[in-house]
XYZ file of C-alpha atoms in Angstrom:
616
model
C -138.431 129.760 36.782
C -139.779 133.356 37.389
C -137.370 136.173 36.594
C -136.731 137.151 40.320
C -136.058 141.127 39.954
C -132.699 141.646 42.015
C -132.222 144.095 44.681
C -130.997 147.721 44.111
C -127.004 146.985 43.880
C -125.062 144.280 45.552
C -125.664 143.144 49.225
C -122.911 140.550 49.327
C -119.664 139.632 48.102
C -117.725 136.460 47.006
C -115.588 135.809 49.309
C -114.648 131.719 48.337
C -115.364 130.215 44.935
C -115.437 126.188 44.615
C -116.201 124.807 41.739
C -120.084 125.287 41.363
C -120.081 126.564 44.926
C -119.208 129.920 46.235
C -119.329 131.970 49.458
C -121.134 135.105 49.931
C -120.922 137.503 52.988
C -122.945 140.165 53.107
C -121.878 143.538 53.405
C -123.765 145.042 55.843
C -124.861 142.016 58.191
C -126.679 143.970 60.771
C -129.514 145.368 58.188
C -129.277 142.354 55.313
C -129.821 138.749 56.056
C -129.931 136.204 53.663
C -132.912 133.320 53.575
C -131.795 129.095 52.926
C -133.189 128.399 49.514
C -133.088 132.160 48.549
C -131.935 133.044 44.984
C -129.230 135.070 44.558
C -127.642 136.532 41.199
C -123.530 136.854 41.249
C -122.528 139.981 39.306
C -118.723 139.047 37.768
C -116.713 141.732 37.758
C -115.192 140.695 34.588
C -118.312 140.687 32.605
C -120.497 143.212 34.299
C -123.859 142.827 31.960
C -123.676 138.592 32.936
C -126.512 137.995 36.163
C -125.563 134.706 37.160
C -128.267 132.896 39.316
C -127.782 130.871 42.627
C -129.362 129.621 45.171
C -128.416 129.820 48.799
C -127.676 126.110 50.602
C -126.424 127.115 53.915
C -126.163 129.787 56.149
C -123.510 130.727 59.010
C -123.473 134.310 60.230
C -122.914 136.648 57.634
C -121.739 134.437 55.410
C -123.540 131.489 53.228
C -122.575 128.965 50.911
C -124.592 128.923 47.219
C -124.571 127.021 44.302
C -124.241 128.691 41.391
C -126.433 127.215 38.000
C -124.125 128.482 35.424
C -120.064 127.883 35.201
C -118.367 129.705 37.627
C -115.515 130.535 35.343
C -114.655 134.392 35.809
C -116.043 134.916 38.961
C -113.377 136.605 41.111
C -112.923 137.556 44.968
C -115.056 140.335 45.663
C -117.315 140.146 42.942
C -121.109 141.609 44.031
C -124.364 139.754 44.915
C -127.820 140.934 44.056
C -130.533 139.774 46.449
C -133.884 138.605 45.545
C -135.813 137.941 48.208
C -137.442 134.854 46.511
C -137.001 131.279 46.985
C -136.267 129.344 43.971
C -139.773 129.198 42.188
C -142.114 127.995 39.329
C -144.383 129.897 37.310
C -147.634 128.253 37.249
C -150.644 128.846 34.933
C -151.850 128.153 31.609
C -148.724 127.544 29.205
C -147.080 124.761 30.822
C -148.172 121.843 28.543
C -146.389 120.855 25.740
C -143.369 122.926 26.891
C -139.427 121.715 27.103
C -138.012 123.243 29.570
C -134.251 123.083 31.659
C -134.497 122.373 35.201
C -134.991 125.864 35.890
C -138.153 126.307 33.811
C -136.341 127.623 30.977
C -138.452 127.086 27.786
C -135.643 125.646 25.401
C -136.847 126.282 22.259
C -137.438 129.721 22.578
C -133.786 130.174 24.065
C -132.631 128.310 20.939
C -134.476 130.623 18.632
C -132.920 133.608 20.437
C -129.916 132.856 21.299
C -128.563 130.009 19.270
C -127.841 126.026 20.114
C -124.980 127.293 22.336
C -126.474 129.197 24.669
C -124.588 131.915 26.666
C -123.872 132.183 30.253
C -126.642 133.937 32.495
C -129.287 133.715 30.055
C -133.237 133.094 31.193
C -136.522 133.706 29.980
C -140.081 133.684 31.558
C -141.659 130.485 31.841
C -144.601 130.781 30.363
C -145.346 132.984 27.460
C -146.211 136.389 28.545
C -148.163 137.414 24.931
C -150.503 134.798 24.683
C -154.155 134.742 24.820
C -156.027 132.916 26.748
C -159.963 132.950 27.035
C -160.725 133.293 30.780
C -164.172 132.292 31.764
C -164.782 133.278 35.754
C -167.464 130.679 37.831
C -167.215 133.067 41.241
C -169.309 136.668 41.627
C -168.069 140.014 43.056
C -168.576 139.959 46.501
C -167.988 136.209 47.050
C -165.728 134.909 50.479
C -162.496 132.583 48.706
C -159.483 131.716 50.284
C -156.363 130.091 48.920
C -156.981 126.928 45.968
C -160.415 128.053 45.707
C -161.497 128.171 41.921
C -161.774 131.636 40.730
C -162.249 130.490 36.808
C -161.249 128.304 34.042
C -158.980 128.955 30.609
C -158.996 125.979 27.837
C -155.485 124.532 27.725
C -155.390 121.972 24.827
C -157.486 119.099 25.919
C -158.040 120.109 29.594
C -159.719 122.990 31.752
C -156.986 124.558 32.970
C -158.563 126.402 36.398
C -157.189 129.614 37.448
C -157.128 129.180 41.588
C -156.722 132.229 43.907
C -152.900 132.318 45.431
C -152.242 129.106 47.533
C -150.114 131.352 49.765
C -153.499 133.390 50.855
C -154.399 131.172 54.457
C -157.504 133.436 55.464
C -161.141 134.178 53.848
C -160.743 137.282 51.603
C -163.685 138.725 49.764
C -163.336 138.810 45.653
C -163.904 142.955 45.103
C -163.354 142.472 41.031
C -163.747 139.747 38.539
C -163.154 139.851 34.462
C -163.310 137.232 31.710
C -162.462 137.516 28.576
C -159.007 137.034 26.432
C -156.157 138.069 28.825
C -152.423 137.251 29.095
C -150.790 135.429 32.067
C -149.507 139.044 33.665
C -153.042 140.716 32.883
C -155.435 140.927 36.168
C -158.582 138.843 36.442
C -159.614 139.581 39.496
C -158.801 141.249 42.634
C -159.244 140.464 46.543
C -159.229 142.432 49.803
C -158.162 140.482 53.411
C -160.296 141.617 56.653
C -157.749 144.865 56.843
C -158.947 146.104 53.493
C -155.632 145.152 51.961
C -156.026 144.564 48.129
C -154.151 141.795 46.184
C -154.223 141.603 42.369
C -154.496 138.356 40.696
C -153.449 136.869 37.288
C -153.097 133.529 35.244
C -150.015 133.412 36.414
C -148.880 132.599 40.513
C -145.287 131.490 41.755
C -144.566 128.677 44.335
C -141.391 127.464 45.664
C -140.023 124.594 44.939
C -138.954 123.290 48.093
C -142.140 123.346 49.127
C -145.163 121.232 48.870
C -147.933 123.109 47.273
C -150.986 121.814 48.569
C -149.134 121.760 52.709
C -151.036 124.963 53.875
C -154.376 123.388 52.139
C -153.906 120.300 53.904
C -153.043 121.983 57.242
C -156.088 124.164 56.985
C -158.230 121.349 56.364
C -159.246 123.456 53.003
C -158.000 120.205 51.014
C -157.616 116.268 52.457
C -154.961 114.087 51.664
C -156.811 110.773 51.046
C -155.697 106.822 51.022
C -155.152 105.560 47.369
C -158.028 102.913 46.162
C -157.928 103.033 42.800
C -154.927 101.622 40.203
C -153.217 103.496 37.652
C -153.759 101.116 35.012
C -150.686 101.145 32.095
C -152.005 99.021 29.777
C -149.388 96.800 30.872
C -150.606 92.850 31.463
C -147.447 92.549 34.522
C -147.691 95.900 36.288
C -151.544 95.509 36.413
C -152.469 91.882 37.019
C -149.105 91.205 39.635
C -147.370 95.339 40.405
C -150.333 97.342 40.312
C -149.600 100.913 40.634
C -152.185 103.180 42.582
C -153.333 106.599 41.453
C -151.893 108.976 43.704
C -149.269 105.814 44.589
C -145.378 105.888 44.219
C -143.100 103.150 42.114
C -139.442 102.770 41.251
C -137.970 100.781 37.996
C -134.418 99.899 38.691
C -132.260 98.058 36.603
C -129.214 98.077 34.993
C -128.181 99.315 31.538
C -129.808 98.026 28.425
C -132.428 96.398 30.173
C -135.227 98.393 28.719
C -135.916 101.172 31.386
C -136.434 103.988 28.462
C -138.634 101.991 26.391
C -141.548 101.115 29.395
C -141.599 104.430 30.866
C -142.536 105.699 26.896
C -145.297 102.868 27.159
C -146.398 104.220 30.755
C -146.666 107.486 29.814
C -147.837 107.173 26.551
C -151.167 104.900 27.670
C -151.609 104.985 31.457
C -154.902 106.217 32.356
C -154.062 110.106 33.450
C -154.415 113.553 32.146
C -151.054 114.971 32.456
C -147.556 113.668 32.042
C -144.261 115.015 33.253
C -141.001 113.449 32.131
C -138.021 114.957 34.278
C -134.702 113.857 32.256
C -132.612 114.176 34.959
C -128.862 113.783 33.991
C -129.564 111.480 31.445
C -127.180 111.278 28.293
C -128.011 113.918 25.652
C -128.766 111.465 23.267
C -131.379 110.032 25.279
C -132.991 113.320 25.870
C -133.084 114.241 22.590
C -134.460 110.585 21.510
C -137.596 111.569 24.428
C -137.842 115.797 22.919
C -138.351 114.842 19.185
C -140.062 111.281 19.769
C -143.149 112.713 21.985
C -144.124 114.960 19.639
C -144.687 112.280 17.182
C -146.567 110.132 19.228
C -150.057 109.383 18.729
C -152.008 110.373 21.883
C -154.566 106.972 22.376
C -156.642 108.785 24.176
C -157.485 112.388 22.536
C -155.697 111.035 19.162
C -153.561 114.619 18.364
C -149.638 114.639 19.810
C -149.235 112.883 23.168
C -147.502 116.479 23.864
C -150.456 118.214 24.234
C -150.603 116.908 27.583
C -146.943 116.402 28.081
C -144.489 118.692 30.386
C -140.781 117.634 29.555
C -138.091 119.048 32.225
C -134.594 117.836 30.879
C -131.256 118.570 32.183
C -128.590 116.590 30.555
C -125.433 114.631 32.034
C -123.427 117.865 30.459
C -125.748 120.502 31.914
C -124.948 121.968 35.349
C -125.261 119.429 38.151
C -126.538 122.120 40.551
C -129.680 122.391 38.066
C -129.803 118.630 37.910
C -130.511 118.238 41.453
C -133.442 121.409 40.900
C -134.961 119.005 37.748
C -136.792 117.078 40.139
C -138.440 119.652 42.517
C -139.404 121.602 39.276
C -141.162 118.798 37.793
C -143.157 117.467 41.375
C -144.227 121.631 41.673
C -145.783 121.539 38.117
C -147.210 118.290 38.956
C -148.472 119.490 42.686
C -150.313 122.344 40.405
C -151.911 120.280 38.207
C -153.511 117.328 40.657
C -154.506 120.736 42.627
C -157.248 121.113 39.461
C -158.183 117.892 40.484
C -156.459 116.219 37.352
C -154.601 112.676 37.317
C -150.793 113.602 36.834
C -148.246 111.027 36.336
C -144.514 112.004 36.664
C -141.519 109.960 35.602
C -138.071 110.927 36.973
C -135.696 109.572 34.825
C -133.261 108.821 36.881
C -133.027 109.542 40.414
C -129.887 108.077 40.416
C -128.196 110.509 38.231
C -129.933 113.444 40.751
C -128.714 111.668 43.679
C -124.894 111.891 42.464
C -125.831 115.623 42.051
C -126.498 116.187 45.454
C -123.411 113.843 46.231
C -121.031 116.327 43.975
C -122.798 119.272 45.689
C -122.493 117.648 49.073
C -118.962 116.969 48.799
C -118.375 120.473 47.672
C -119.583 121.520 50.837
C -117.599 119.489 52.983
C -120.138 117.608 54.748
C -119.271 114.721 56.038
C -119.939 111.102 53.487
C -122.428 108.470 54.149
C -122.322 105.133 51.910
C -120.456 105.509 48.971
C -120.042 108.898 49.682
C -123.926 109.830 49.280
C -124.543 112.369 51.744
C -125.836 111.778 55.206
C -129.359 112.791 54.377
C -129.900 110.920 51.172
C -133.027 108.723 52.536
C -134.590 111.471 53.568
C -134.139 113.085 50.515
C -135.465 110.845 48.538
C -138.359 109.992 50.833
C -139.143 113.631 51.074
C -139.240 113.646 47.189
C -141.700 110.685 46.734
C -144.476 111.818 50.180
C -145.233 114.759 47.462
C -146.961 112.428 45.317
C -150.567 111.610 46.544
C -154.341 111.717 46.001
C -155.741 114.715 46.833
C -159.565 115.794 47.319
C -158.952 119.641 46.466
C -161.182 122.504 47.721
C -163.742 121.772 45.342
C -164.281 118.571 46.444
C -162.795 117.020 43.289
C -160.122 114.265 43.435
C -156.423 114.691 41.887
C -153.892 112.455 42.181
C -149.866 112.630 41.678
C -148.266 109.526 40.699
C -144.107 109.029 40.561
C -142.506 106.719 39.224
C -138.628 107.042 39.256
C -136.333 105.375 37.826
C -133.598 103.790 39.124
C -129.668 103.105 37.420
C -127.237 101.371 39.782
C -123.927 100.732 38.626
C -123.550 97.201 37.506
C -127.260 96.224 38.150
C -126.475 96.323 41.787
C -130.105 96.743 43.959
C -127.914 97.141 47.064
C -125.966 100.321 46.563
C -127.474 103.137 48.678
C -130.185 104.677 46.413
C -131.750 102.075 45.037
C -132.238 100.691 49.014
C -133.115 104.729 49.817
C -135.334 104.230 47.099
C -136.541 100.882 48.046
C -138.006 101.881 51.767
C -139.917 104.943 50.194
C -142.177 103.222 47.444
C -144.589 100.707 47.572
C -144.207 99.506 43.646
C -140.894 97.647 42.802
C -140.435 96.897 39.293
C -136.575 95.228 39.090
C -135.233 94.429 35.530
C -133.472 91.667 34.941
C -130.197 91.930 32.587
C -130.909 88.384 32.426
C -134.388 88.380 30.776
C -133.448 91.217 28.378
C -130.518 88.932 27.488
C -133.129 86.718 26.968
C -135.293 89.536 24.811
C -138.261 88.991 27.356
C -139.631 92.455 27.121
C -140.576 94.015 29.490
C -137.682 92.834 30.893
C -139.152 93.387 35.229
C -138.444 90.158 37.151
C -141.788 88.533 38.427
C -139.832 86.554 41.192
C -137.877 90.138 42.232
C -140.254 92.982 41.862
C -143.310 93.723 44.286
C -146.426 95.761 44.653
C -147.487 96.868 48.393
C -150.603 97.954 46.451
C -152.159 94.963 45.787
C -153.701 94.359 48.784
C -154.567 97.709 49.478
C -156.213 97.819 46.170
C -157.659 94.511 46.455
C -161.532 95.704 46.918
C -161.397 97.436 43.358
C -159.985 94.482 41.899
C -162.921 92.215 43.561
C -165.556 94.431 41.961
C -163.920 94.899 38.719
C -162.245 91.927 38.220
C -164.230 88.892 39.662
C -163.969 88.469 43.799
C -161.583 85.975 43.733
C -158.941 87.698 40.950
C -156.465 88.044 44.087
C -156.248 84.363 44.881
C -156.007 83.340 41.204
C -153.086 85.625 40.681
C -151.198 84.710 43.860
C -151.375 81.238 42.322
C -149.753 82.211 39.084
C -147.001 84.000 40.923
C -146.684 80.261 42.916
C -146.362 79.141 39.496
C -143.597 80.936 38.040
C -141.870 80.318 41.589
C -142.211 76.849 40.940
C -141.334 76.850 37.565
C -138.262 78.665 38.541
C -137.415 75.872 41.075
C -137.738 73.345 38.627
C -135.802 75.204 35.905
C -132.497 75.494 37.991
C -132.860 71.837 39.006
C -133.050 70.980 35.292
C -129.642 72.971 34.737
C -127.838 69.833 36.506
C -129.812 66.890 36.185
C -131.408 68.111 32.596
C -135.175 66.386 32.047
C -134.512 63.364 33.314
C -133.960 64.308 36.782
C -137.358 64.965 37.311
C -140.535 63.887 37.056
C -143.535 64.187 34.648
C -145.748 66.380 36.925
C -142.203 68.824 37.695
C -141.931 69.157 34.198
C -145.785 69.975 32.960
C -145.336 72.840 35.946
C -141.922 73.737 34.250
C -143.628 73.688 30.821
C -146.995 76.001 32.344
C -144.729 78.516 34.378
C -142.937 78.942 30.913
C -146.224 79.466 28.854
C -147.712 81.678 31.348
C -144.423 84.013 30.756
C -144.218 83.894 27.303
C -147.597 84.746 26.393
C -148.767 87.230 29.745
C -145.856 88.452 31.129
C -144.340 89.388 27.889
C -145.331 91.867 25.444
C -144.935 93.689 22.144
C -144.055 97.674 22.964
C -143.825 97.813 19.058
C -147.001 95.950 17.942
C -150.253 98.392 17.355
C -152.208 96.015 19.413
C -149.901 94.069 22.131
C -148.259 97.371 23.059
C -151.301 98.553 24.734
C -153.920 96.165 26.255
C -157.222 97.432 27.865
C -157.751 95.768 31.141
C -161.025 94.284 30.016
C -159.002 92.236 27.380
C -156.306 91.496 30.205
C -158.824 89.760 32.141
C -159.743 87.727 29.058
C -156.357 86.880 28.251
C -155.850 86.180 31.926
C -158.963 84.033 32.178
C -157.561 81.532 29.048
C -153.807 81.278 30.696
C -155.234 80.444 33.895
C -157.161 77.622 32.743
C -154.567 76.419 30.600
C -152.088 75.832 33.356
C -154.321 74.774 36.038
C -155.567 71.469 34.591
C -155.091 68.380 35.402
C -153.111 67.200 32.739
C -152.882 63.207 31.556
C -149.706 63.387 29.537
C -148.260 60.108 28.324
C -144.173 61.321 28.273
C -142.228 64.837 28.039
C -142.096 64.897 24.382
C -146.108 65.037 24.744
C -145.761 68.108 27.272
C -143.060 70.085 25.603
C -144.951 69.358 21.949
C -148.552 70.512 23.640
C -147.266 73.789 25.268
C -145.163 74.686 22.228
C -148.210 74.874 19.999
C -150.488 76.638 22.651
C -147.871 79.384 22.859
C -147.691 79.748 19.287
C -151.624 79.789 19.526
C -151.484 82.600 22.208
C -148.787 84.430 21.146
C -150.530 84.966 17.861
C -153.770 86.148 20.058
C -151.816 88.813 21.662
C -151.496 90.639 18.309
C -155.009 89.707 17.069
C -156.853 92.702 16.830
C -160.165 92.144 19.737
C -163.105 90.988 18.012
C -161.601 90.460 14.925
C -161.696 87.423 12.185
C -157.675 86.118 13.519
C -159.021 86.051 16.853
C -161.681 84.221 16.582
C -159.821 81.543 14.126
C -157.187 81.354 16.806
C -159.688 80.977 19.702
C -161.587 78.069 17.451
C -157.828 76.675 17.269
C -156.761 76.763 20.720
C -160.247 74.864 21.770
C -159.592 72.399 19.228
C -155.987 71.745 20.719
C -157.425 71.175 23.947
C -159.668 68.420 23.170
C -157.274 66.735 22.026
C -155.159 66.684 25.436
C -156.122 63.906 27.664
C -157.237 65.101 31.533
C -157.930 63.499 34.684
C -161.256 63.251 35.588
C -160.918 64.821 38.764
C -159.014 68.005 37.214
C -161.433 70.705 37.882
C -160.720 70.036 42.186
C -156.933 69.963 41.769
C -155.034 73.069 43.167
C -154.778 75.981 41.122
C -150.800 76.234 39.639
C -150.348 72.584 40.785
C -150.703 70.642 37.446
């Protein structure tokens, strides 16, 4: 966050401390007034040189209610309150990637390096570095008409072009009177600008933005940028979430599921090989250990598609179970802003809130605090809109330049006990249009990645239908909407089985029992540790797609069970062994030759190629 510079002496004073929260009334209410959202710095009396920051939640009068991001142990009665006449902001420039920041844009390393691993109260630094270089390259001349998000320039950040926009907060045409490239800090000017009343305005690398507020709002309003209607996937490399959840660029999804059920381990995967240009991991109240695990492990990652440190393009925001929950709840706002910034550029930003759970018991602590009256489980009233107002931030985005960016969220989800009904996974539920569920059950099971085919839903596929027609052959949708009939009546079949065992049903129930099971094991499952099943290019998913399909949609001629159960045995052996041959290698065409060879040898009924597809 920016270092807000505090009014000349106090303006307020505590006049009720609870907990996290206290009460401010101003001094002199009939020349100061105090702004929602506003941050405010609480002088203790005890320790005069401590400014401890807060943000104002409510207003009555001349008196408001804040919540303090720092322990509140100290702070007396009477104790003074500097004004800042800010909102709660981010800095936003070049800088951002491959930072670690709190959820108050707080680099963390930097704080460790000057103050220690234990850091001390009222302590913040600038958000981005204020003595680095960066080589500024302007694309506008002096005398030019711009308004706000208009592209005044570009700096190289790491593997993108980082573009230097004029102020979003500027809503008229104002005429560029000055321009400079060159190496420049974040705080040096670049250019300057004069409105129609000759007013000037200096600009830098650097701008601020609240929050609370959706960047790209006033663009929209003013028709300068256009919100547009998602028709393209966000493809993760993943053979489930792009053959039956797609997720669209721009488009929203939640992964709920309970603990141990592998939530960690496929947002690494997402954000590690899903097709986008910047990725922001908000830690939100996660245990430390966990955060750590994400800090040191990114780093080490290979990026697959520049091949340096996945953390050139990486933003982490972590605030930790221990960490104040007032800067919990901020996490998430923080991370959306930088995100907001970047699909502004007209970059594809993916963000993973991790979890939204653990921010939604923040607000709940902060709620009750406040004495506002419970909903469900003592969420506040105005969770769902909450958490809808969180996710309508993401979006695609054609930007003043006529480029296309996109914001994609994905949050994940940690109800107590695996339970999908408590109140924010159903908040959650009626604001997204992806629904990956895990299953304890399947990760009991070690099927990996452990989302429930028969639970979990994607509003996108239809919506993204047309680019699957063209990419993917026209009648893809139909063929996967069969294999999802599949696995439901494979499903069927299986619980029946679980009281009558095989005998109880017939030879054609159990050769769909036997194909629902194959199509599972070798499709829906895969690797995240194996160099090439990890990560699987959607051309090869169509392949691999292509072979399962035909496998369970002939018309077999089996002779008894022990013939089924013998002949889908070996083909998943076959296929399974595919998975981690290398594409157009030696093993995979040996295993190919193999599993053509198998299937001559199964007997079919002549009229197999006009039965129904999944009906075998």
């Amino acid at each position: 966050m920016t270092g807000d510079s505090p009014s000349n002496g106090p303006t307020a004073r505590i006049s009720a401390v609870q907990e996290d929260i206290v009460r401010l009334r101003l001094t002199d209410p009939e020349t100061q007034a105090m702004v929602k959202n506003e941050v405010v710095y609480v002088r203790p009396a005890r320790n005069p040189d401590e400014r401890l920051k807060a943000e104002v939640l409510r207003i009555s009068g001349d008196q408001a209610d804040a919540q303090v991001y720092e322990s509140t142990g100290g702070i007396e009665l009477g104790d003074g309150v500097e004004q800042s006449g800010r909102l709660l902001s981010v800095s936003l420039g070049p800088g951002l990637l491959g930072q670690v920041y709190d959820g108050l844009q707080n680099p963390l390393e930097p704080l460790a390096v000057a103050h220690g691993t234990f850091l001390p109260r009222g302590i913040e630094l600038p958000g981005l570095d204020s003595t680095a270089k960066w080589a500024f390259s302007p694309s506008r001349r002096i005398g030019e008409k711009v308004t706000g998000g208009d592209t005044l320039g570009t700096v190289p950040e790491g593997v993108i072009q980082h573009k230097i926009m004029v102020p979003f907060d500027i809503d008229e045409e104002v005429e560029l009177t000055w321009l400079r490239g060159g190496s420049v800090t974040v705080e040096d000017p670049v250019a300057r600008l004069r409105d129609a009343a000759g007013v000037e305005r200096t600009v830098t690398l650097r701008q601020d933005w609240p929050v609370r507020l959706s960047l790209p709002r006033r663009l929209i309003e003013s028709k300068r940028s256009e919100r547009l209607y998602p028709d393209t996937p966000m493809i993760t490399s993943q053979r489930l979430i792009d053959t039956f959840f797609p997720i669209a660029q721009g488009g929203t999804a939640c992964i709920p599921g309970p603990f141990g059920a592998g939530k960690t381990v496929l947002q690494n995967l997402i954000s590690r090989h899903a097709d986008v240009d910047v990725v922001i991991v908000v830690a939100c109240g996660e245990r430390a250990g966990e955060v750590v695990e994400t800090i040191t492990e990114f780093p080490r990652l290979r990026d697959p598609r520049t091949g340096g440190s996945l953390m050139d393009r990486t933003v982490i925001i972590c605030n930790t179970s221990s960490m104040p929950v007032a800067s919990r709840e901020a996490s998430i706002y923080t991370g959306l802003t930088i995100g907001e910034y970047y699909r502004q550029m007209g970059l594809r930003t993916l963000l993973i809130a991790d979890s939204t759970s653990r921010w939604a018991q923040a607000m709940r602590e902060t709620s009750g605090r406040l004495e506002e009256i419970p909903g469900e489980e003592g969420f506040p009233a105005y969770l769902d809109s909450s958490i809808k107002g969180v996710y309508e931030r993401a979006g695609l985005i054609r930007t003043n330049d006529g480029s296309t960016g996109a914001l994609t969220m994905i949050g994940t989800v940690s109800p107590a006990g695996g339970n999908f009904e408590e109140p924010v996974t159903q908040s959650t539920l009626s604001a997204v249009k992806c629904f990956l569920g895990l299953s304890a059950d399947r990760a009991y099971k070690r099927f990996y990645p452990a989302v429930d085919p028969l639970l979990s839903w994607s509003r996108y596929r239809e919506q993204l239908a047309p680019w699957f027609a063209e990419q993917m052959g026209p009648d893809w949708g139909a063929r996967v909407q069969a294999m999802e009939t599949l696995l439901s009546r494979g499903e069927d079949i299986a619980q029946m089985m679980q009281v009558t065992g095989e005998d109880g049903v017939t030879l054609d129930d159990f050769v769909t029992y036997q194909a629902a099971l194959f199509l599972d094991m070798v499709f829906l499952q895969q690797d995240a540790f194996d160099e090439v099943d990890s990560s699987v290019p959607l051309a090869r998913q169509k392949a691999q797609f292509d072979g399962v399909h035909a496998a369970v949609t002939r018309s077999y001629a089996f002779a008894d069970k022990a013939a089924v159960r013998d002949y889908f045995t070996r083909l998943t052996g076959l296929y399974k062994n595919l998975n981690y041959a290398a594409q157009g290698s030696q093993d995979e065409e040996r295993l190919l030759d193999e599993i053509a060879a198998l299937d001559r040898t199964v007997p079919i009924f002549a009229h197999g190629a006009d039965s129904e597809a999944a009906a075998p």
